[in-house]
Amino acid sequence: MNPFSAGSLKVPYLSHELVNDRIQTLHREAEEQRLVARIRRVQRARRSVERANERLIRALSQEV
């Protein structure tokens, strides 16, 4: 009798597929988190530039 029947070969294959799917999901989630972090950095930088522009405008208006 063959210990590796068609049914027993499906379980390791399915397990392997589940592991690969989970790895791909984790990679996608990590990439999404990196994108979110980049967006937040850009937003902070934009706010910083806006505040600097406001300070510059105030300083220039006081000079006149």
N, CA, C and O atoms as CSV, one atom per row, in Angstrom:
chain,resi,resn,atom,element,x,y,z
A,1,MET,N,N,0.838,-1.182,0.000
A,1,MET,CA,C,0.000,0.000,0.000
A,1,MET,C,C,0.884,1.246,0.000
A,1,MET,O,O,1.867,1.318,0.737
A,2,ASN,N,N,0.539,2.190,-0.802
A,2,ASN,CA,C,1.316,3.412,-0.943
A,2,ASN,C,C,0.930,4.386,0.176
A,2,ASN,O,O,-0.237,4.769,0.260
A,3,PRO,N,N,1.886,4.808,1.055
A,3,PRO,CA,C,1.556,5.723,2.144
A,3,PRO,C,C,1.227,7.138,1.643
A,3,PRO,O,O,0.647,7.930,2.387
A,4,PHE,N,N,1.584,7.462,0.407
A,4,PHE,CA,C,1.330,8.788,-0.150
A,4,PHE,C,C,0.192,8.726,-1.159
A,4,PHE,O,O,0.414,8.770,-2.369
A,5,SER,N,N,-1.004,8.624,-0.654
A,5,SER,CA,C,-2.163,8.594,-1.541
A,5,SER,C,C,-2.457,10.008,-2.022
A,5,SER,O,O,-1.887,10.980,-1.527
A,6,ALA,N,N,-3.328,10.102,-2.966
A,6,ALA,CA,C,-3.675,11.411,-3.530
A,6,ALA,C,C,-4.233,12.335,-2.461
A,6,ALA,O,O,-3.967,13.537,-2.490
A,7,GLY,N,N,-4.996,11.804,-1.523
A,7,GLY,CA,C,-5.572,12.628,-0.467
A,7,GLY,C,C,-4.521,13.185,0.470
A,7,GLY,O,O,-4.627,14.337,0.892
A,8,SER,N,N,-3.508,12.400,0.806
A,8,SER,CA,C,-2.488,12.879,1.741
A,8,SER,C,C,-1.559,13.896,1.100
A,8,SER,O,O,-0.946,14.699,1.803
A,9,LEU,N,N,-1.445,13.875,-0.220
A,9,LEU,CA,C,-0.595,14.859,-0.898
A,9,LEU,C,C,-1.267,16.227,-0.953
A,9,LEU,O,O,-0.582,17.241,-1.087
A,10,LYS,N,N,-2.593,16.272,-0.850
A,10,LYS,CA,C,-3.293,17.541,-0.920
A,10,LYS,C,C,-3.063,18.383,0.328
A,10,LYS,O,O,-2.996,19.609,0.239
A,11,VAL,N,N,-2.944,17.752,1.479
A,11,VAL,CA,C,-2.799,18.503,2.727
A,11,VAL,C,C,-1.513,19.315,2.750
A,11,VAL,O,O,-1.568,20.510,3.039
A,12,PRO,N,N,-0.347,18.717,2.455
A,12,PRO,CA,C,0.867,19.556,2.449
A,12,PRO,C,C,0.795,20.662,1.388
A,12,PRO,O,O,1.272,21.773,1.617
A,13,TYR,N,N,0.203,20.358,0.235
A,13,TYR,CA,C,0.092,21.357,-0.818
A,13,TYR,C,C,-0.792,22.513,-0.356
A,13,TYR,O,O,-0.439,23.678,-0.542
A,14,LEU,N,N,-1.943,22.194,0.247
A,14,LEU,CA,C,-2.837,23.239,0.734
A,14,LEU,C,C,-2.177,24.050,1.833
A,14,LEU,O,O,-2.318,25.272,1.880
A,15,SER,N,N,-1.459,23.376,2.715
A,15,SER,CA,C,-0.757,24.072,3.789
A,15,SER,C,C,0.291,25.015,3.204
A,15,SER,O,O,0.437,26.151,3.655
A,16,HIS,N,N,1.008,24.542,2.211
A,16,HIS,CA,C,2.027,25.360,1.550
A,16,HIS,C,C,1.378,26.581,0.888
A,16,HIS,O,O,1.898,27.693,0.977
A,17,GLU,N,N,0.246,26.364,0.228
A,17,GLU,CA,C,-0.466,27.466,-0.408
A,17,GLU,C,C,-0.959,28.479,0.621
A,17,GLU,O,O,-0.878,29.685,0.388
A,18,LEU,N,N,-1.467,28.001,1.754
A,18,LEU,CA,C,-1.923,28.907,2.809
A,18,LEU,C,C,-0.775,29.736,3.355
A,18,LEU,O,O,-0.927,30.933,3.598
A,19,VAL,N,N,0.369,29.103,3.547
A,19,VAL,CA,C,1.547,29.820,4.039
A,19,VAL,C,C,1.971,30.875,3.021
A,19,VAL,O,O,2.264,32.012,3.389
A,20,ASN,N,N,2.003,30.500,1.745
A,20,ASN,CA,C,2.380,31.472,0.708
A,20,ASN,C,C,1.393,32.623,0.643
A,20,ASN,O,O,1.796,33.778,0.507
A,21,ASP,N,N,0.104,32.323,0.739
A,21,ASP,CA,C,-0.903,33.381,0.735
A,21,ASP,C,C,-0.715,34.319,1.920
A,21,ASP,O,O,-0.822,35.537,1.775
A,22,ARG,N,N,-0.435,33.754,3.091
A,22,ARG,CA,C,-0.238,34.587,4.281
A,22,ARG,C,C,0.999,35.471,4.131
A,22,ARG,O,O,0.981,36.641,4.512
A,23,ILE,N,N,2.052,34.918,3.585
A,23,ILE,CA,C,3.278,35.699,3.361
A,23,ILE,C,C,2.999,36.853,2.411
A,23,ILE,O,O,3.427,37.981,2.655
A,24,GLN,N,N,2.277,36.571,1.324
A,24,GLN,CA,C,1.939,37.630,0.372
A,24,GLN,C,C,1.077,38.703,1.030
A,24,GLN,O,O,1.265,39.895,0.789
A,25,THR,N,N,0.131,38.274,1.862
A,25,THR,CA,C,-0.715,39.229,2.575
A,25,THR,C,C,0.122,40.110,3.492
A,25,THR,O,O,-0.071,41.325,3.538
A,26,LEU,N,N,1.048,39.500,4.218
A,26,LEU,CA,C,1.915,40.269,5.113
A,26,LEU,C,C,2.771,41.266,4.336
A,26,LEU,O,O,2.981,42.393,4.784
A,27,HIS,N,N,3.260,40.850,3.178
A,27,HIS,CA,C,4.048,41.762,2.344
A,27,HIS,C,C,3.196,42.941,1.876
A,27,HIS,O,O,3.649,44.085,1.897
A,28,ARG,N,N,1.965,42.662,1.454
A,28,ARG,CA,C,1.073,43.741,1.019
A,28,ARG,C,C,0.768,44.691,2.167
A,28,ARG,O,O,0.782,45.910,1.997
A,29,GLU,N,N,0.491,44.121,3.344
A,29,GLU,CA,C,0.197,44.962,4.501
A,29,GLU,C,C,1.396,45.818,4.890
A,29,GLU,O,O,1.239,46.983,5.256
A,30,ALA,N,N,2.583,45.245,4.813
A,30,ALA,CA,C,3.798,46.003,5.135
A,30,ALA,C,C,3.983,47.144,4.139
A,30,ALA,O,O,4.352,48.252,4.529
A,31,GLU,N,N,3.731,46.884,2.866
A,31,GLU,CA,C,3.857,47.930,1.859
A,31,GLU,C,C,2.824,49.028,2.098
A,31,GLU,O,O,3.129,50.210,1.938
A,32,GLU,N,N,1.615,48.649,2.476
A,32,GLU,CA,C,0.591,49.645,2.790
A,32,GLU,C,C,1.017,50.502,3.976
A,32,GLU,O,O,0.800,51.713,3.975
A,33,GLN,N,N,1.617,49.888,4.980
A,33,GLN,CA,C,2.074,50.647,6.146
A,33,GLN,C,C,3.196,51.599,5.777
A,33,GLN,O,O,3.251,52.720,6.284
A,34,ARG,N,N,4.100,51.163,4.891
A,34,ARG,CA,C,5.174,52.056,4.437
A,34,ARG,C,C,4.583,53.237,3.670
A,34,ARG,O,O,5.044,54.369,3.818
A,35,LEU,N,N,3.569,52.976,2.855
A,35,LEU,CA,C,2.916,54.052,2.110
A,35,LEU,C,C,2.238,55.040,3.055
A,35,LEU,O,O,2.342,56.253,2.873
A,36,VAL,N,N,1.550,54.520,4.058
A,36,VAL,CA,C,0.893,55.388,5.044
A,36,VAL,C,C,1.933,56.248,5.756
A,36,VAL,O,O,1.719,57.442,5.965
A,37,ALA,N,N,3.050,55.643,6.123
A,37,ALA,CA,C,4.104,56.402,6.813
A,37,ALA,C,C,4.653,57.505,5.912
A,37,ALA,O,O,4.907,58.618,6.374
A,38,ARG,N,N,4.838,57.196,4.618
A,38,ARG,CA,C,5.332,58.215,3.685
A,38,ARG,C,C,4.324,59.354,3.543
A,38,ARG,O,O,4.699,60.526,3.521
A,39,ILE,N,N,3.056,59.001,3.449
A,39,ILE,CA,C,2.014,60.026,3.317
A,39,ILE,C,C,2.014,60.929,4.545
A,39,ILE,O,O,1.910,62.150,4.427
A,40,ARG,N,N,2.130,60.319,5.727
A,40,ARG,CA,C,2.156,61.123,6.960
A,40,ARG,C,C,3.360,62.040,7.000
A,40,ARG,O,O,3.245,63.185,7.435
A,41,ARG,N,N,4.526,61.558,6.550
A,41,ARG,CA,C,5.722,62.412,6.522
A,41,ARG,C,C,5.523,63.585,5.571
A,41,ARG,O,O,5.912,64.710,5.886
A,42,VAL,N,N,4.927,63.338,4.423
A,42,VAL,CA,C,4.674,64.407,3.457
A,42,VAL,C,C,3.693,65.415,4.048
A,42,VAL,O,O,3.879,66.623,3.897
A,43,GLN,N,N,2.646,64.925,4.723
A,43,GLN,CA,C,1.682,65.837,5.334
A,43,GLN,C,C,2.334,66.696,6.411
A,43,GLN,O,O,2.073,67.896,6.493
A,44,ARG,N,N,3.189,66.081,7.242
A,44,ARG,CA,C,3.893,66.858,8.274
A,44,ARG,C,C,4.805,67.900,7.635
A,44,ARG,O,O,4.863,69.042,8.090
A,45,ALA,N,N,5.514,67.508,6.582
A,45,ALA,CA,C,6.409,68.438,5.898
A,45,ALA,C,C,5.614,69.581,5.283
A,45,ALA,O,O,6.037,70.736,5.339
A,46,ARG,N,N,4.474,69.266,4.703
A,46,ARG,CA,C,3.632,70.314,4.102
A,46,ARG,C,C,3.153,71.295,5.157
A,46,ARG,O,O,3.170,72.506,4.937
A,47,ARG,N,N,2.722,70.774,6.314
A,47,ARG,CA,C,2.284,71.673,7.395
A,47,ARG,C,C,3.441,72.536,7.885
A,47,ARG,O,O,3.264,73.715,8.192
A,48,SER,N,N,4.616,71.942,7.953
A,48,SER,CA,C,5.790,72.697,8.385
A,48,SER,C,C,6.098,73.828,7.404
A,48,SER,O,O,6.420,74.942,7.818
A,49,VAL,N,N,6.000,73.546,6.125
A,49,VAL,CA,C,6.235,74.569,5.099
A,49,VAL,C,C,5.184,75.664,5.201
A,49,VAL,O,O,5.498,76.849,5.090
A,50,GLU,N,N,3.925,75.259,5.415
A,50,GLU,CA,C,2.858,76.258,5.545
A,50,GLU,C,C,3.104,77.172,6.748
A,50,GLU,O,O,2.912,78.384,6.658
A,51,ARG,N,N,3.526,76.595,7.864
A,51,ARG,CA,C,3.820,77.425,9.050
A,51,ARG,C,C,4.995,78.349,8.781
A,51,ARG,O,O,4.974,79.509,9.192
A,52,ALA,N,N,6.019,77.856,8.099
A,52,ALA,CA,C,7.175,78.691,7.776
A,52,ALA,C,C,6.767,79.826,6.850
A,52,ALA,O,O,7.232,80.955,7.009
A,53,ASN,N,N,5.903,79.537,5.884
A,53,ASN,CA,C,5.419,80.594,4.983
A,53,ASN,C,C,4.637,81.646,5.754
A,53,ASN,O,O,4.790,82.842,5.504
A,54,GLU,N,N,3.807,81.212,6.684
A,54,GLU,CA,C,3.044,82.161,7.489
A,54,GLU,C,C,3.972,83.042,8.324
A,54,GLU,O,O,3.754,84.248,8.436
A,55,ARG,N,N,5.002,82.439,8.905
A,55,ARG,CA,C,5.962,83.237,9.687
A,55,ARG,C,C,6.688,84.233,8.800
A,55,ARG,O,O,6.920,85.375,9.197
A,56,LEU,N,N,7.045,83.800,7.604
A,56,LEU,CA,C,7.734,84.682,6.669
A,56,LEU,C,C,6.838,85.845,6.263
A,56,LEU,O,O,7.276,86.995,6.226
A,57,ILE,N,N,5.596,85.540,5.965
A,57,ILE,CA,C,4.651,86.605,5.581
A,57,ILE,C,C,4.488,87.594,6.725
A,57,ILE,O,O,4.488,88.803,6.494
A,58,ARG,N,N,4.349,87.104,7.958
A,58,ARG,CA,C,4.219,88.002,9.116
A,58,ARG,C,C,5.469,88.848,9.283
A,58,ARG,O,O,5.385,90.049,9.538
A,59,ALA,N,N,6.628,88.217,9.139
A,59,ALA,CA,C,7.878,88.962,9.304
A,59,ALA,C,C,8.026,90.033,8.219
A,59,ALA,O,O,8.447,91.154,8.502
A,60,LEU,N,N,7.681,89.688,6.991
A,60,LEU,CA,C,7.800,90.663,5.906
A,60,LEU,C,C,6.797,91.787,6.050
A,60,LEU,O,O,7.090,92.929,5.696
A,61,SER,N,N,5.620,91.481,6.565
A,61,SER,CA,C,4.611,92.540,6.725
A,61,SER,C,C,4.996,93.491,7.848
A,61,SER,O,O,4.597,94.655,7.820
A,62,GLN,N,N,5.751,93.038,8.822
A,62,GLN,CA,C,6.194,93.899,9.907
A,62,GLN,C,C,7.348,94.799,9.442
A,62,GLN,O,O,7.550,95.884,9.988
A,63,GLU,N,N,8.088,94.356,8.453
A,63,GLU,CA,C,9.218,95.120,7.928
A,63,GLU,C,C,8.730,96.365,7.207
A,63,GLU,O,O,9.406,97.394,7.215
A,64,VAL,N,N,7.569,96.280,6.588
A,64,VAL,CA,C,7.070,97.375,5.739
A,64,VAL,C,C,6.516,98.484,6.521
A,64,VAL,O,O,6.059,99.474,5.950
